[in-house]
XYZ file of C-alpha atoms in Angstrom:
465
model
C -30.651 121.776 -3.435
C -29.699 124.626 -5.765
C -31.895 126.948 -7.745
C -31.685 126.335 -11.476
C -31.449 130.060 -12.194
C -27.993 130.167 -10.650
C -24.883 128.774 -12.292
C -22.678 126.649 -10.088
C -19.114 127.942 -9.879
C -16.559 125.136 -10.107
C -14.099 125.117 -7.251
C -10.321 124.938 -7.388
C -7.093 126.954 -6.861
C -3.914 126.414 -4.866
C -5.067 127.774 -1.517
C -8.650 126.988 -2.292
C -8.134 123.302 -2.850
C -9.158 121.582 0.356
C -12.857 121.027 1.006
C -13.848 118.474 3.611
C -17.299 117.153 4.414
C -19.416 119.884 5.925
C -19.764 119.767 9.694
C -23.370 119.751 10.839
C -24.527 121.249 14.123
C -28.095 120.707 15.368
C -30.423 123.409 14.056
C -32.264 125.762 16.378
C -35.597 127.442 15.813
C -34.768 130.871 17.170
C -37.414 133.109 18.704
C -36.035 136.428 17.526
C -36.783 138.790 14.662
C -35.479 141.108 11.905
C -35.503 144.495 10.214
C -33.983 146.931 7.598
C -34.844 149.367 4.738
C -35.309 148.477 1.029
C -35.317 151.599 -1.127
C -36.212 150.587 -4.637
C -38.614 148.088 -6.122
C -37.614 144.458 -6.345
C -36.480 143.311 -9.803
C -39.684 142.485 -11.652
C -37.989 140.238 -14.184
C -36.621 137.817 -11.620
C -37.830 134.269 -12.190
C -39.071 132.398 -9.137
C -37.523 128.995 -8.506
C -37.365 126.915 -5.355
C -34.152 126.023 -3.561
C -31.228 127.716 -1.886
C -28.474 129.547 -3.735
C -25.212 127.624 -4.240
C -22.291 128.642 -2.003
C -19.281 130.252 -3.630
C -17.171 127.550 -5.224
C -20.140 125.159 -5.347
C -19.575 123.619 -1.918
C -19.233 124.932 1.611
C -15.789 124.711 3.153
C -15.520 123.039 6.557
C -12.084 123.286 8.140
C -12.796 121.367 11.348
C -10.751 118.282 12.130
C -12.951 115.189 12.349
C -13.383 113.951 15.912
C -11.471 110.667 15.461
C -8.411 112.622 14.268
C -8.363 115.320 16.956
C -6.080 113.605 19.442
C -3.617 112.813 16.671
C -3.645 116.442 15.550
C -3.143 117.646 19.113
C -0.066 115.453 19.456
C 1.200 116.732 16.119
C 0.681 120.334 17.251
C 2.717 119.783 20.417
C 5.890 119.487 18.315
C 5.200 122.525 16.121
C 6.293 126.145 16.604
C 3.493 128.269 18.048
C 1.857 131.484 16.922
C -0.319 133.266 19.474
C -3.638 134.614 18.192
C -5.356 137.802 19.269
C -9.067 137.790 20.088
C -9.820 139.129 16.607
C -7.561 136.479 15.006
C -9.676 133.822 16.734
C -12.811 135.422 15.300
C -11.297 135.115 11.820
C -10.472 131.454 12.480
C -14.144 131.016 13.366
C -15.220 132.725 10.127
C -12.902 130.608 8.000
C -13.618 127.324 9.771
C -17.363 127.397 9.063
C -17.134 128.392 5.414
C -18.319 131.995 5.558
C -15.382 132.824 3.271
C -15.823 129.762 1.022
C -13.948 128.713 -0.993
C -11.032 130.122 1.048
C -9.393 127.357 3.119
C -7.243 129.379 5.490
C -5.458 132.650 6.103
C -4.561 134.269 2.787
C -1.304 133.661 0.995
C 0.241 136.581 -0.883
C -1.448 135.882 -4.220
C -4.855 135.864 -2.538
C -4.145 139.059 -0.609
C -3.077 140.877 -3.769
C -6.216 139.782 -5.614
C -8.331 140.905 -2.669
C -6.670 144.308 -2.413
C -6.576 145.060 -6.143
C -9.586 143.214 -7.587
C -11.954 142.587 -4.626
C -12.242 139.044 -5.911
C -10.414 135.733 -6.276
C -9.973 133.951 -9.593
C -10.505 130.204 -9.513
C -8.559 127.811 -11.718
C -11.419 127.534 -14.211
C -11.293 131.313 -14.768
C -14.418 132.166 -12.790
C -14.439 134.656 -9.910
C -15.739 134.729 -6.359
C -16.022 137.978 -4.468
C -13.497 138.657 -1.702
C -13.136 142.290 -0.668
C -11.462 142.285 2.770
C -8.113 140.684 3.634
C -8.347 137.708 5.983
C -4.742 137.530 7.074
C -2.617 136.609 10.085
C 0.226 138.931 11.128
C 3.396 137.819 12.901
C 6.396 139.786 14.158
C 10.093 139.351 13.365
C 10.777 136.958 16.237
C 7.798 134.760 15.344
C 8.942 134.714 11.730
C 12.376 133.461 12.800
C 10.858 130.747 14.978
C 8.617 129.308 12.245
C 10.710 129.823 9.089
C 12.079 126.268 9.047
C 8.676 124.635 9.552
C 5.945 123.790 7.043
C 3.221 123.995 9.709
C 2.548 125.996 12.872
C 0.216 125.603 15.842
C -2.162 128.498 16.483
C -3.006 129.121 20.146
C -5.159 131.689 21.944
C -4.094 134.086 24.682
C -4.385 131.264 27.242
C -2.156 128.990 25.117
C -5.112 126.779 24.237
C -4.637 125.052 20.883
C -7.049 126.462 18.311
C -5.804 125.178 14.960
C -2.878 124.053 12.846
C -1.830 126.134 9.836
C -0.270 123.932 7.159
C 1.663 124.473 3.917
C 2.544 127.912 5.192
C 3.779 130.923 3.258
C 5.384 133.924 4.978
C 5.483 137.270 3.178
C 5.786 140.992 3.870
C 2.854 142.744 5.550
C 2.071 145.723 3.270
C 0.371 147.744 6.003
C 0.043 151.080 4.241
C -1.194 149.517 1.007
C -3.605 147.295 2.924
C -5.048 150.249 4.833
C -5.242 152.563 1.818
C -6.927 150.023 -0.433
C -9.337 148.664 2.178
C -10.474 151.999 3.659
C -9.600 154.459 0.892
C -7.686 156.569 3.402
C -4.723 156.322 5.751
C -6.124 158.920 8.142
C -5.370 158.137 11.782
C -8.132 156.841 14.044
C -9.713 154.085 11.926
C -10.976 151.702 14.647
C -10.013 148.361 13.080
C -6.640 149.721 11.988
C -5.851 151.010 15.462
C -6.979 147.736 17.015
C -5.385 145.187 14.694
C -2.989 146.614 12.085
C -1.115 149.634 13.424
C 0.952 147.695 15.971
C 0.833 144.288 14.293
C 3.814 142.376 12.947
C 5.677 143.175 9.748
C 4.954 139.752 8.241
C 1.896 137.775 7.215
C 1.617 134.012 7.400
C -0.842 132.200 5.160
C -1.789 128.575 4.755
C -4.535 125.978 5.113
C -6.355 125.705 8.432
C -7.097 122.555 10.381
C -9.326 123.738 13.226
C -9.217 121.434 16.233
C -12.635 122.126 17.733
C -15.657 124.358 17.212
C -15.001 127.923 18.330
C -17.099 128.663 21.431
C -17.376 131.917 23.389
C -19.281 130.658 26.450
C -21.104 133.971 26.752
C -24.638 132.591 26.728
C -25.011 133.375 23.019
C -23.373 130.352 21.389
C -26.827 128.915 20.596
C -27.314 131.845 18.210
C -24.030 131.294 16.376
C -25.292 129.129 13.537
C -22.855 128.144 10.815
C -23.743 128.554 7.126
C -24.674 124.884 7.026
C -26.801 125.200 10.180
C -28.652 128.063 8.540
C -29.134 126.197 5.276
C -30.592 123.268 7.169
C -32.922 125.580 9.073
C -34.077 127.286 5.875
C -34.741 123.914 4.284
C -36.595 122.743 7.409
C -38.832 125.775 7.064
C -39.322 125.103 3.331
C -37.910 128.508 2.378
C -37.988 129.274 -1.332
C -36.223 132.616 -0.806
C -33.979 133.972 1.938
C -33.510 137.715 2.424
C -30.712 138.773 4.750
C -30.348 141.877 6.860
C -27.156 142.673 8.732
C -27.132 145.135 11.573
C -24.948 146.220 14.446
C -27.585 148.462 16.026
C -30.866 148.013 17.913
C -34.004 147.257 15.889
C -36.700 149.934 15.725
C -40.156 149.793 14.165
C -38.938 151.396 10.945
C -36.620 148.439 10.431
C -39.498 146.070 11.114
C -41.713 147.902 8.613
C -39.047 147.558 5.945
C -38.554 143.857 6.578
C -42.265 143.128 6.629
C -42.761 145.060 3.416
C -39.883 143.209 1.749
C -41.513 139.876 2.544
C -44.846 141.154 1.205
C -43.254 142.140 -2.101
C -41.468 138.794 -2.403
C -44.816 137.057 -1.945
C -46.281 139.267 -4.668
C -43.440 138.167 -6.957
C -44.559 134.556 -6.566
C -42.420 133.213 -3.728
C -44.424 131.029 -1.352
C -42.347 131.193 1.812
C -39.588 133.825 1.922
C -37.637 133.680 5.190
C -35.885 136.617 6.827
C -32.345 136.145 8.151
C -31.791 138.705 10.914
C -28.038 138.567 11.171
C -26.377 140.917 13.661
C -22.620 141.212 13.477
C -20.984 139.466 16.424
C -17.245 140.031 16.029
C -15.152 143.072 16.920
C -16.996 146.405 16.943
C -15.788 149.867 17.930
C -16.074 150.993 21.521
C -19.165 153.187 21.149
C -21.320 150.516 19.489
C -23.888 148.747 21.671
C -22.287 145.439 22.763
C -23.554 142.208 21.240
C -25.149 140.827 24.409
C -27.309 143.932 24.783
C -28.239 143.983 21.100
C -29.339 140.356 21.229
C -31.430 141.032 24.329
C -33.055 143.943 22.519
C -33.751 141.826 19.430
C -35.413 139.161 21.582
C -37.719 141.773 23.110
C -38.668 142.936 19.617
C -39.833 139.411 18.842
C -41.491 138.888 22.186
C -43.494 142.085 21.632
C -44.713 140.724 18.280
C -43.063 143.357 16.102
C -41.642 140.597 13.880
C -42.919 137.097 13.172
C -40.665 134.345 14.603
C -42.225 131.836 12.200
C -40.750 133.629 9.202
C -37.566 134.952 10.834
C -34.308 133.238 11.734
C -31.991 135.117 14.082
C -28.326 134.238 14.120
C -25.002 135.897 14.927
C -22.521 136.585 12.128
C -19.059 135.994 13.691
C -17.055 138.393 11.519
C -15.123 141.330 12.973
C -16.221 144.759 11.727
C -13.899 146.886 9.570
C -16.110 149.977 9.017
C -14.746 150.023 5.472
C -17.904 151.116 3.663
C -18.394 149.985 0.040
C -15.404 147.646 0.277
C -16.611 145.843 3.374
C -20.279 145.616 2.406
C -19.216 143.285 -0.411
C -17.785 140.902 2.206
C -21.007 141.079 4.201
C -23.048 140.227 1.111
C -20.711 137.462 -0.106
C -20.765 135.716 3.265
C -24.579 135.627 3.225
C -24.545 133.837 -0.141
C -22.643 131.058 1.596
C -25.365 130.972 4.268
C -28.058 130.494 1.598
C -29.369 134.045 1.102
C -30.311 135.071 -2.419
C -31.533 138.546 -1.433
C -29.469 141.067 0.531
C -30.850 144.294 1.964
C -28.536 147.287 1.851
C -29.128 150.687 3.396
C -27.612 154.132 3.577
C -23.840 154.150 4.064
C -23.543 150.393 4.772
C -20.523 149.492 6.932
C -19.685 153.193 7.019
C -18.702 155.555 9.816
C -17.815 159.173 10.383
C -14.454 160.350 9.147
C -11.948 159.815 11.979
C -10.510 163.345 11.635
C -12.972 165.546 9.737
C -16.624 166.210 10.574
C -18.209 164.310 7.690
C -19.094 160.785 6.615
C -16.096 158.772 5.522
C -17.957 157.364 2.477
C -20.641 158.597 0.124
C -23.905 157.308 1.570
C -25.090 155.868 -1.780
C -21.887 154.198 -2.913
C -22.438 150.971 -0.963
C -25.591 149.967 -2.807
C -24.140 151.106 -6.150
C -20.993 149.017 -5.643
C -23.006 145.953 -4.659
C -24.997 146.161 -7.886
C -21.744 145.979 -9.905
C -19.379 143.924 -7.732
C -17.601 140.972 -9.396
C -18.685 137.655 -7.964
C -21.984 138.967 -6.568
C -23.986 138.745 -9.788
C -26.104 135.906 -8.364
C -27.219 137.963 -5.370
C -30.271 140.218 -5.616
C -29.572 143.563 -3.927
C -32.490 145.262 -2.170
C -31.789 148.941 -1.359
C -33.638 150.507 1.586
C -36.857 152.405 1.249
C -36.765 155.449 3.497
C -38.772 155.063 6.696
C -39.374 157.816 9.250
C -41.705 158.645 12.089
C -45.067 159.854 10.730
C -46.370 162.366 13.260
C -49.882 162.244 11.778
C -50.148 158.471 12.323
C -47.999 158.142 15.423
C -45.898 155.366 13.930
C -43.020 154.585 11.584
C -44.042 154.808 7.923
C -42.494 155.150 4.491
C -41.439 158.721 3.850
C -43.742 160.737 1.605
C -41.861 163.772 0.201
C -45.161 165.468 -0.680
C -45.796 165.972 3.040
C -42.262 166.061 4.370
C -43.303 168.282 7.277
C -45.258 165.363 8.762
C -42.165 163.186 9.202
C -39.535 163.103 11.906
C -36.140 161.495 11.288
C -34.712 160.064 14.502
C -30.990 159.567 14.021
C -28.907 157.011 15.867
C -27.327 159.880 17.807
C -30.765 161.186 18.821
C -31.886 157.695 19.817
C -28.789 157.185 21.980
C -29.241 160.598 23.601
C -32.843 159.829 24.537
C -31.888 156.449 25.987
C -28.985 157.913 27.963
C -31.310 160.551 29.429
C -33.980 157.922 30.160
C -36.406 159.805 27.929
C -38.958 157.975 25.821
C -38.998 158.273 22.034
C -42.299 159.032 20.267
C -44.825 156.232 20.775
C -44.518 153.768 17.901
C -40.807 154.319 17.269
C -39.658 151.157 19.086
C -41.452 148.483 21.080
C -41.468 149.284 24.834
C -39.531 146.160 25.805
C -36.784 146.850 23.308
C -36.503 150.494 24.379
C -36.203 149.500 28.032
C -33.211 147.312 27.157
C -31.479 150.337 25.613
C -32.218 152.464 28.667
C -30.773 149.739 30.911
C -27.655 149.506 28.766
C -26.876 153.209 28.866
C -27.733 153.305 32.553
C -25.002 150.694 33.072
C -22.546 153.239 31.636
C -23.375 155.979 34.152
C -20.104 157.578 35.291
C -18.931 156.616 38.762
C -18.019 159.138 41.448
C -14.495 159.433 40.039
C -15.942 160.383 36.658
C -14.860 157.209 34.882
C -17.206 155.378 32.541
C -17.382 151.711 33.580
C -17.218 148.811 31.198
C -20.770 147.834 30.151
C -22.184 145.063 32.288
C -23.347 141.910 30.463
C -26.977 141.987 29.400
């Protein structure tokens, strides 16, 4: 059911030409909540219409093999050359398989990579564009290239040699590592986390093609119930009779300033005439850098925020976004926004320095803090998405709670940075009352306590939440 204020984008193109019936997974009503920071007023001229926004290309991609065909595909895969996937490769298979990157139907071929690197978008056969700002590619080394060159298809297996998918109609081409890094991050400085993890030592070739994913990707970490596909989410929004969906991505714990921003966003949407705007609290669940709070602990913290009544579970859907994190600032935030269109969101909340990080060499931010929201307002293929910049929230010492910053009495406000928050939690010190719900703060304290150095001075791996 699409809103009439949005124009459906016809779907075609060589690599974007296979769309199967969408796979449905039972919906879950999730007892967890959301937060973030809008910074300017919502567009007053926006017309209110019911219905969910159309996915890119007009229809969600589903790359899963239908159950009756799975055994046949497994037998077919047994005779194919194999390519072993890294953990992050499997996460990208997950992203592609569920349609987060619709209308992309597999790992990028060269023409798609070049469009992504140079235009941050893909042109469809009818001349229209969809946004695509980060490469979704699969690297192979020289020996793998030699083993698959004579084949039209390859089997993709995980580190345990379990069959994950078949890649068909393949194309092998040179991996332009330096160009990829420079154009995605705007720098080739050493120490970029995703580069060090996935690109620096990867193969010199890329292999693209259409994916046939054998089974649903599962992680068996106790969190699979939160990993709702775009179609799962659309069904849940429709079940709740949502006439607007506003999405907030985070990779950090939720504090009361976030909650204030989310609650205020919903209030303003109601004032605009929407009857039932639903919040999508959508923490990133793929690869993150080593000093980020692990997903299991973040989800436990989010649940406590809901249990403590900071956010309303009736108007909030919590789900895990399976994408790996690039930390590529204004380039990557476009991917985050585009993927949420495919999940049904027509509003996207963007904050200071979205998807950014500190410079890996110099003591400064890698990106201008305001460029993310500016780029989103101009990005090709995102014209249908309403961008909601953060309003600034800080701790109001006169009220003993998080409130919107008032520059006329700046001395009354305290800004608690992520570094300050982590330091307090590590030292088992409490933040000011009203900064975060007690249950959520206790989760953070427990997490950092799990990292206490052992007698030999080594920091242990964080224990599961």
